[in-house]
Short mmCIF file of C-alpha atoms in Angstrom, two decimals:
data_model
loop_
_atom_site.label_atom_id
_atom_site.label_comp_id
_atom_site.label_asym_id
_atom_site.label_seq_id
_atom_site.Cartn_x
_atom_site.Cartn_y
_atom_site.Cartn_z
CA MET A 1 0.02 -0.01 0.01
CA ALA A 2 1.32 3.47 -0.93
CA LYS A 3 1.57 6.17 1.68
CA ILE A 4 1.85 9.92 1.45
CA VAL A 5 4.97 11.33 3.08
CA VAL A 6 5.26 14.88 4.20
CA ASP A 7 8.70 16.08 5.26
CA VAL A 8 8.82 19.38 7.29
CA MET A 9 12.10 21.20 7.68
CA LEU A 10 12.97 24.51 9.33
CA LYS A 11 13.77 27.09 6.68
CA PRO A 12 17.54 27.38 6.06
CA GLU A 13 17.72 30.88 7.61
CA ILE A 14 16.06 29.72 10.86
CA LEU A 15 18.44 28.63 13.64
CA ASP A 16 18.09 24.90 14.49
CA PRO A 17 19.43 24.41 18.02
CA GLN A 18 18.40 20.69 18.00
CA GLY A 19 20.36 19.99 14.76
CA LYS A 20 23.32 21.88 16.31
CA ALA A 21 23.17 19.74 19.43
CA VAL A 22 23.16 16.61 17.25
CA ALA A 23 26.06 17.93 15.19
CA ALA A 24 28.07 18.56 18.32
CA ALA A 25 27.36 15.07 19.78
CA LEU A 26 28.47 13.13 16.64
CA PRO A 27 32.19 13.86 16.91
CA ARG A 28 32.09 12.93 20.58
CA LEU A 29 31.09 9.43 19.40
CA GLY A 30 33.88 9.32 16.80
CA PHE A 31 31.64 10.32 13.83
CA THR A 32 33.58 13.08 12.18
CA PHE A 33 31.79 13.21 8.78
CA ALA A 34 29.21 15.93 9.48
CA THR A 35 29.73 19.62 8.67
CA ASP A 36 26.21 20.45 9.65
CA VAL A 37 22.95 18.68 10.82
CA ARG A 38 19.46 19.97 10.46
CA GLN A 39 16.54 18.13 12.18
CA GLY A 40 13.08 17.99 10.79
CA LYS A 41 9.72 16.05 11.01
CA ARG A 42 8.31 13.34 8.84
CA PHE A 43 4.60 12.49 8.57
CA GLU A 44 3.42 9.21 7.06
CA ILE A 45 -0.16 9.38 5.94
CA GLU A 46 -2.08 6.36 4.90
CA VAL A 47 -5.06 6.34 2.57
CA ASP A 48 -7.17 3.57 0.97
CA GLY A 49 -5.55 2.44 -2.21
CA ASP A 50 -3.25 4.65 -4.30
CA PRO A 51 -3.45 8.39 -3.44
CA THR A 52 -5.51 10.32 -5.93
CA PRO A 53 -4.48 13.72 -7.25
CA ALA A 54 -7.37 15.30 -5.23
CA GLN A 55 -6.06 13.55 -2.08
CA LEU A 56 -2.53 14.84 -2.75
CA ALA A 57 -3.85 18.37 -3.29
CA ASP A 58 -5.65 18.13 0.07
CA VAL A 59 -2.51 16.88 1.70
CA GLU A 60 -0.69 19.94 0.39
CA LYS A 61 -3.36 22.18 1.90
CA ALA A 62 -3.17 20.34 5.28
CA ALA A 63 0.59 20.58 5.22
CA GLU A 64 0.40 24.29 4.72
CA LYS A 65 -2.35 24.88 7.28
CA LEU A 66 -1.51 22.39 10.10
CA LEU A 67 1.59 20.13 9.57
CA SER A 68 3.94 23.06 8.97
CA ASN A 69 4.18 26.70 10.05
CA PRO A 70 5.01 28.45 6.80
CA VAL A 71 6.55 31.35 8.79
CA ILE A 72 9.51 29.14 9.78
CA GLU A 73 9.21 25.90 7.89
CA ASN A 74 9.14 24.38 4.40
CA PHE A 75 7.52 21.06 3.44
CA THR A 76 7.57 18.52 0.61
CA VAL A 77 4.85 16.00 -0.21
CA ARG A 78 5.59 12.72 -2.02
CA VAL A 79 4.12 9.27 -2.45
CA GLU A 80 6.19 6.33 -1.17
CA LYS A 81 5.40 2.80 -2.54
CA MET B 1 -15.39 44.41 33.24
CA LYS B 2 -15.21 40.74 32.36
CA ILE B 3 -11.93 39.16 31.19
CA GLY B 4 -12.06 35.63 29.90
CA VAL B 5 -9.18 33.25 30.64
CA VAL B 6 -9.02 30.23 28.37
CA THR B 7 -8.15 26.73 29.60
CA PHE B 8 -6.87 24.31 27.01
CA PRO B 9 -5.92 20.69 27.91
CA GLY B 10 -2.41 21.23 29.33
CA THR B 11 -2.82 24.89 30.31
CA LEU B 12 -0.98 25.66 33.60
CA ASP B 13 -1.28 29.33 34.35
CA ASP B 14 -5.07 29.93 34.01
CA ARG B 15 -5.56 30.21 37.77
CA ASP B 16 -2.74 32.76 38.19
CA ALA B 17 -4.09 34.72 35.25
CA ALA B 18 -7.65 34.76 36.68
CA ARG B 19 -6.19 35.84 40.09
CA ALA B 20 -4.24 38.66 38.44
CA VAL B 21 -7.37 39.86 36.77
CA ARG B 22 -9.28 39.92 40.09
CA HIS B 23 -6.29 41.51 41.79
CA ALA B 24 -6.42 44.33 39.24
CA GLY B 25 -10.10 44.86 39.89
CA GLY B 26 -11.68 43.00 37.01
CA GLU B 27 -14.03 39.95 36.88
CA SER B 28 -12.49 36.77 35.55
CA VAL B 29 -14.51 34.42 33.44
CA ALA B 30 -13.32 30.84 32.79
CA LEU B 31 -13.45 29.90 29.13
CA TRP B 32 -13.19 26.27 27.99
CA HIS B 33 -11.31 25.27 24.86
CA ASN B 34 -14.15 23.18 23.56
CA ASP B 35 -16.92 25.75 24.10
CA ALA B 36 -17.09 28.27 21.12
CA ASP B 37 -18.83 30.93 23.33
CA LEU B 38 -17.08 33.93 24.83
CA HIS B 39 -19.84 34.36 27.54
CA GLY B 40 -19.97 38.11 27.07
CA VAL B 41 -16.37 38.88 27.93
CA ASP B 42 -14.78 42.21 27.03
CA ALA B 43 -11.23 40.84 26.78
CA VAL B 44 -9.44 37.47 26.59
CA ILE B 45 -6.20 36.05 28.07
CA LEU B 46 -4.52 32.94 26.56
CA PRO B 47 -2.42 31.76 29.53
CA GLY B 48 0.85 29.76 29.65
CA GLY B 49 1.32 26.01 29.83
CA PHE B 50 1.73 23.15 27.40
CA SER B 51 -1.61 23.09 25.63
CA TYR B 52 -2.17 19.73 23.83
CA GLY B 53 1.17 18.66 25.19
CA ASP B 54 2.96 21.06 22.74
CA TYR B 55 2.38 18.25 20.14
CA LEU B 56 3.23 19.12 16.47
CA ARG B 57 4.40 22.63 17.35
CA CYS B 58 3.62 24.70 20.51
CA GLY B 59 0.13 26.20 20.02
CA ALA B 60 -0.42 24.58 16.62
CA ILE B 61 -3.33 22.40 17.75
CA SER B 62 -4.84 24.82 20.35
CA ARG B 63 -5.08 27.39 17.52
CA PHE B 64 -7.82 25.30 15.97
CA SER B 65 -9.78 24.78 19.19
CA PRO B 66 -13.55 25.70 19.01
CA VAL B 67 -13.03 28.59 21.42
CA MET B 68 -10.41 30.16 19.16
CA GLU B 69 -12.89 30.91 16.38
CA PRO B 70 -14.87 33.57 18.22
CA ILE B 71 -11.68 34.79 19.89
CA ILE B 72 -9.95 35.35 16.51
CA LYS B 73 -13.06 37.11 15.16
CA ALA B 74 -13.49 39.41 18.17
CA ALA B 75 -9.80 40.22 18.28
CA GLN B 76 -9.79 41.13 14.59
CA GLY B 77 -12.63 43.44 15.53
CA GLY B 78 -10.61 45.17 18.28
CA MET B 79 -11.27 43.10 21.40
CA PRO B 80 -8.16 43.16 23.66
CA LEU B 81 -6.33 39.81 23.55
CA LEU B 82 -3.26 38.88 25.57
CA GLY B 83 -1.26 35.70 24.89
CA ILE B 84 1.29 34.84 27.56
CA CYS B 85 4.06 32.31 26.86
CA ASN B 86 2.07 29.36 25.30
CA GLY B 87 -0.63 31.90 24.61
CA PHE B 88 1.99 33.94 22.63
CA GLN B 89 2.72 30.76 20.65
CA VAL B 90 -0.98 30.30 19.98
CA LEU B 91 -1.25 33.89 18.66
CA ALA B 92 1.68 33.30 16.35
CA GLU B 93 0.22 29.98 15.09
CA ALA B 94 -3.06 31.76 14.46
CA HIS B 95 -1.21 34.51 12.53
CA LEU B 96 -2.79 37.15 14.69
CA ILE B 97 0.74 38.53 15.17
CA PRO B 98 3.73 38.10 12.86
CA GLY B 99 6.61 35.68 13.38
CA ALA B 100 6.99 32.43 15.37
CA LEU B 101 8.42 31.10 18.61
CA THR B 102 11.11 28.44 18.29
CA ARG B 103 13.40 26.38 20.62
CA ASN B 104 15.63 28.46 23.00
CA HIS B 105 19.05 28.85 21.36
CA GLU B 106 20.79 27.05 24.27
CA LEU B 107 18.08 24.25 24.23
CA HIS B 108 17.52 24.51 28.04
CA PHE B 109 14.17 25.23 29.62
CA LEU B 110 14.52 28.53 31.40
CA CYS B 111 12.85 29.48 34.67
CA ARG B 112 14.07 32.73 36.35
CA ASP B 113 13.19 36.25 37.19
CA GLN B 114 13.86 38.45 34.11
CA LYS B 115 14.26 42.20 33.67
CA LEU B 116 12.36 43.79 30.76
CA THR B 117 12.01 47.26 29.38
CA ILE B 118 8.52 48.37 28.34
CA GLU B 119 8.91 49.98 24.94
CA ASN B 120 5.37 50.79 23.77
CA VAL B 121 2.86 52.05 26.23
CA ASN B 122 0.12 52.66 23.59
CA THR B 123 -1.42 49.20 23.62
CA ALA B 124 -4.47 47.83 25.40
CA TRP B 125 -2.22 45.88 27.76
CA THR B 126 0.71 48.31 28.47
CA SER B 127 -0.88 51.73 29.07
CA SER B 128 -0.28 51.58 32.86
CA PHE B 129 3.50 51.59 32.35
CA LYS B 130 5.88 54.46 31.63
CA GLN B 131 7.78 54.50 28.41
CA GLY B 132 11.13 52.73 28.96
CA GLU B 133 10.09 51.48 32.34
CA GLU B 134 12.16 48.54 33.68
CA ILE B 135 10.19 45.70 35.23
CA LEU B 136 11.05 42.30 36.74
CA ILE B 137 8.82 39.29 36.14
CA PRO B 138 9.28 35.54 35.74
CA LEU B 139 10.41 34.01 32.49
CA LYS B 140 9.80 30.25 32.06
CA ASN B 141 9.91 28.73 28.61
CA GLY B 142 11.49 26.03 26.43
CA GLU B 143 10.43 27.54 23.06
CA GLY B 144 10.67 31.26 23.50
CA ALA B 145 13.06 32.40 20.81
CA TYR B 146 11.08 34.95 18.80
CA MET B 147 11.88 34.48 15.06
CA CYS B 148 10.74 36.45 11.91
CA ASP B 149 12.33 37.46 8.65
CA ASP B 150 14.37 40.64 8.24
CA GLU B 151 11.53 42.45 6.60
CA THR B 152 9.10 41.74 9.42
CA LEU B 153 11.71 42.67 12.04
CA ALA B 154 12.33 46.05 10.30
CA MET B 155 8.52 46.61 10.23
CA LEU B 156 8.14 45.80 13.96
CA GLU B 157 10.98 48.07 14.83
CA GLY B 158 9.85 50.80 12.55
CA GLU B 159 6.23 50.80 13.78
CA GLY B 160 7.20 50.55 17.45
CA ARG B 161 5.43 47.21 17.77
CA ILE B 162 7.99 45.71 20.07
CA ILE B 163 6.26 46.21 23.40
CA ALA B 164 8.92 44.66 25.67
CA ARG B 165 12.61 43.61 25.32
CA TYR B 166 14.82 41.56 27.52
CA VAL B 167 17.44 43.47 29.50
CA GLY B 168 21.02 42.17 29.51
CA GLU B 169 22.10 38.94 27.95
CA ASN B 170 19.62 37.36 25.44
CA PRO B 171 17.94 34.60 27.47
CA ASN B 172 16.57 32.52 24.62
CA GLY B 173 17.91 33.71 21.28
CA SER B 174 14.98 35.95 20.35
CA ARG B 175 15.72 38.35 17.55
CA ASN B 176 16.51 41.89 18.75
CA LEU B 177 15.84 40.79 22.38
CA ILE B 178 12.15 40.66 21.67
CA ALA B 179 10.03 39.61 24.71
CA GLY B 180 6.64 40.87 23.44
CA ILE B 181 5.03 42.41 20.39
CA THR B 182 1.65 43.87 19.41
CA ASN B 183 -0.49 43.86 16.32
CA GLU B 184 -0.94 47.02 14.16
CA ARG B 185 -3.94 48.13 16.16
CA GLY B 186 -2.47 47.58 19.59
CA ASN B 187 -5.31 45.36 20.98
CA ILE B 188 -3.47 42.09 20.67
CA VAL B 189 -0.28 41.53 22.62
CA GLY B 190 1.96 38.42 22.76
CA LEU B 191 4.36 38.19 25.66
CA MET B 192 6.85 35.41 26.49
CA PRO B 193 7.51 36.25 30.25
CA HIS B 194 4.75 35.91 32.85
CA PRO B 195 3.23 39.06 34.37
CA GLU B 196 0.52 36.97 36.09
CA HIS B 197 3.09 35.48 38.40
CA ALA B 198 4.28 38.87 39.54
CA ILE B 199 1.23 40.71 40.91
CA ASP B 200 2.18 40.97 44.58
CA SER B 201 5.47 40.70 46.52
CA LEU B 202 4.07 37.73 48.61
CA THR B 203 3.91 35.34 45.63
CA GLY B 204 6.15 36.98 43.00
CA PRO B 205 9.48 38.72 42.59
CA SER B 206 7.62 42.03 42.29
CA ALA B 207 4.25 43.44 41.61
CA ASP B 208 5.38 44.76 38.23
CA GLY B 209 3.19 42.37 36.25
CA LEU B 210 0.01 43.88 37.52
CA GLY B 211 0.29 46.70 35.09
CA PHE B 212 -0.71 44.57 32.13
CA PHE B 213 -4.07 43.79 33.80
CA THR B 214 -4.78 47.28 35.08
CA SER B 215 -3.98 48.54 31.54
CA VAL B 216 -6.70 46.48 29.94
CA LEU B 217 -9.28 47.55 32.48
CA LYS B 218 -8.47 51.19 31.70
CA ALA B 219 -8.63 50.38 27.92
CA MET B 220 -12.08 49.07 28.28
CA VAL B 221 -13.49 52.03 30.27
CA LYS B 222 -12.43 54.33 27.41
#
């Protein structure tokens, strides 16, 4: 069954203290690969059958109204098989 | 003069806000999140706490509570509306004021007495203060960093809509030390620190917070 995935991330210009804390913890564990870390949210939305274009349009609206705050966050909507 | 104090699931400071209203000489009216009726109040306070467990984003779910519909409508018509702490976050989520509140820059939850300067005494909630007056009231928040884009910040500064600023070191990473802002009309105020916890020296660090509540009573007499 396919699901609709909405990823929400803070806009690049908004400070992300949680991401910074993760970035600072990595080298303490010996992981030295990261130059920066940003933390976001992922929503997995299930619908009956394959998502229809109308459902995807509604998810876009819901993402703008509730799942994200457009003042500080960006979002993407995609279908995952 | 009736001032409504809203209780959402997870609200903490509704009792102190109601006490502050009574202490200032007003009548407090309890408003319930699931009741879309303002019961004839002349002003509304959205108190602090962790409404809906701060799930999704602070204030994001409360903003769509049944009681918010008549509150938003009345506030857009000029009714005085004060959002304290979590209430400030609800105002931002409802887009009644610009910007957003995000995680404190040092990630720690803060709880301390904080000095502020009052920078705009022409709002419904600040007229009892003197311009530039320094006050001391509690600050307790995990997501109190006020964020907005450069254009909005310039607009807030240019129009004098920053009503209070932190004094000294920036406690939470708020842009330009912003502790509170108002809307264009001056009837809606969002404030991160807690004036309702500082209305007498017996229970608070000062009685400096009382001015917010006496201000709105004056505003409603006019």
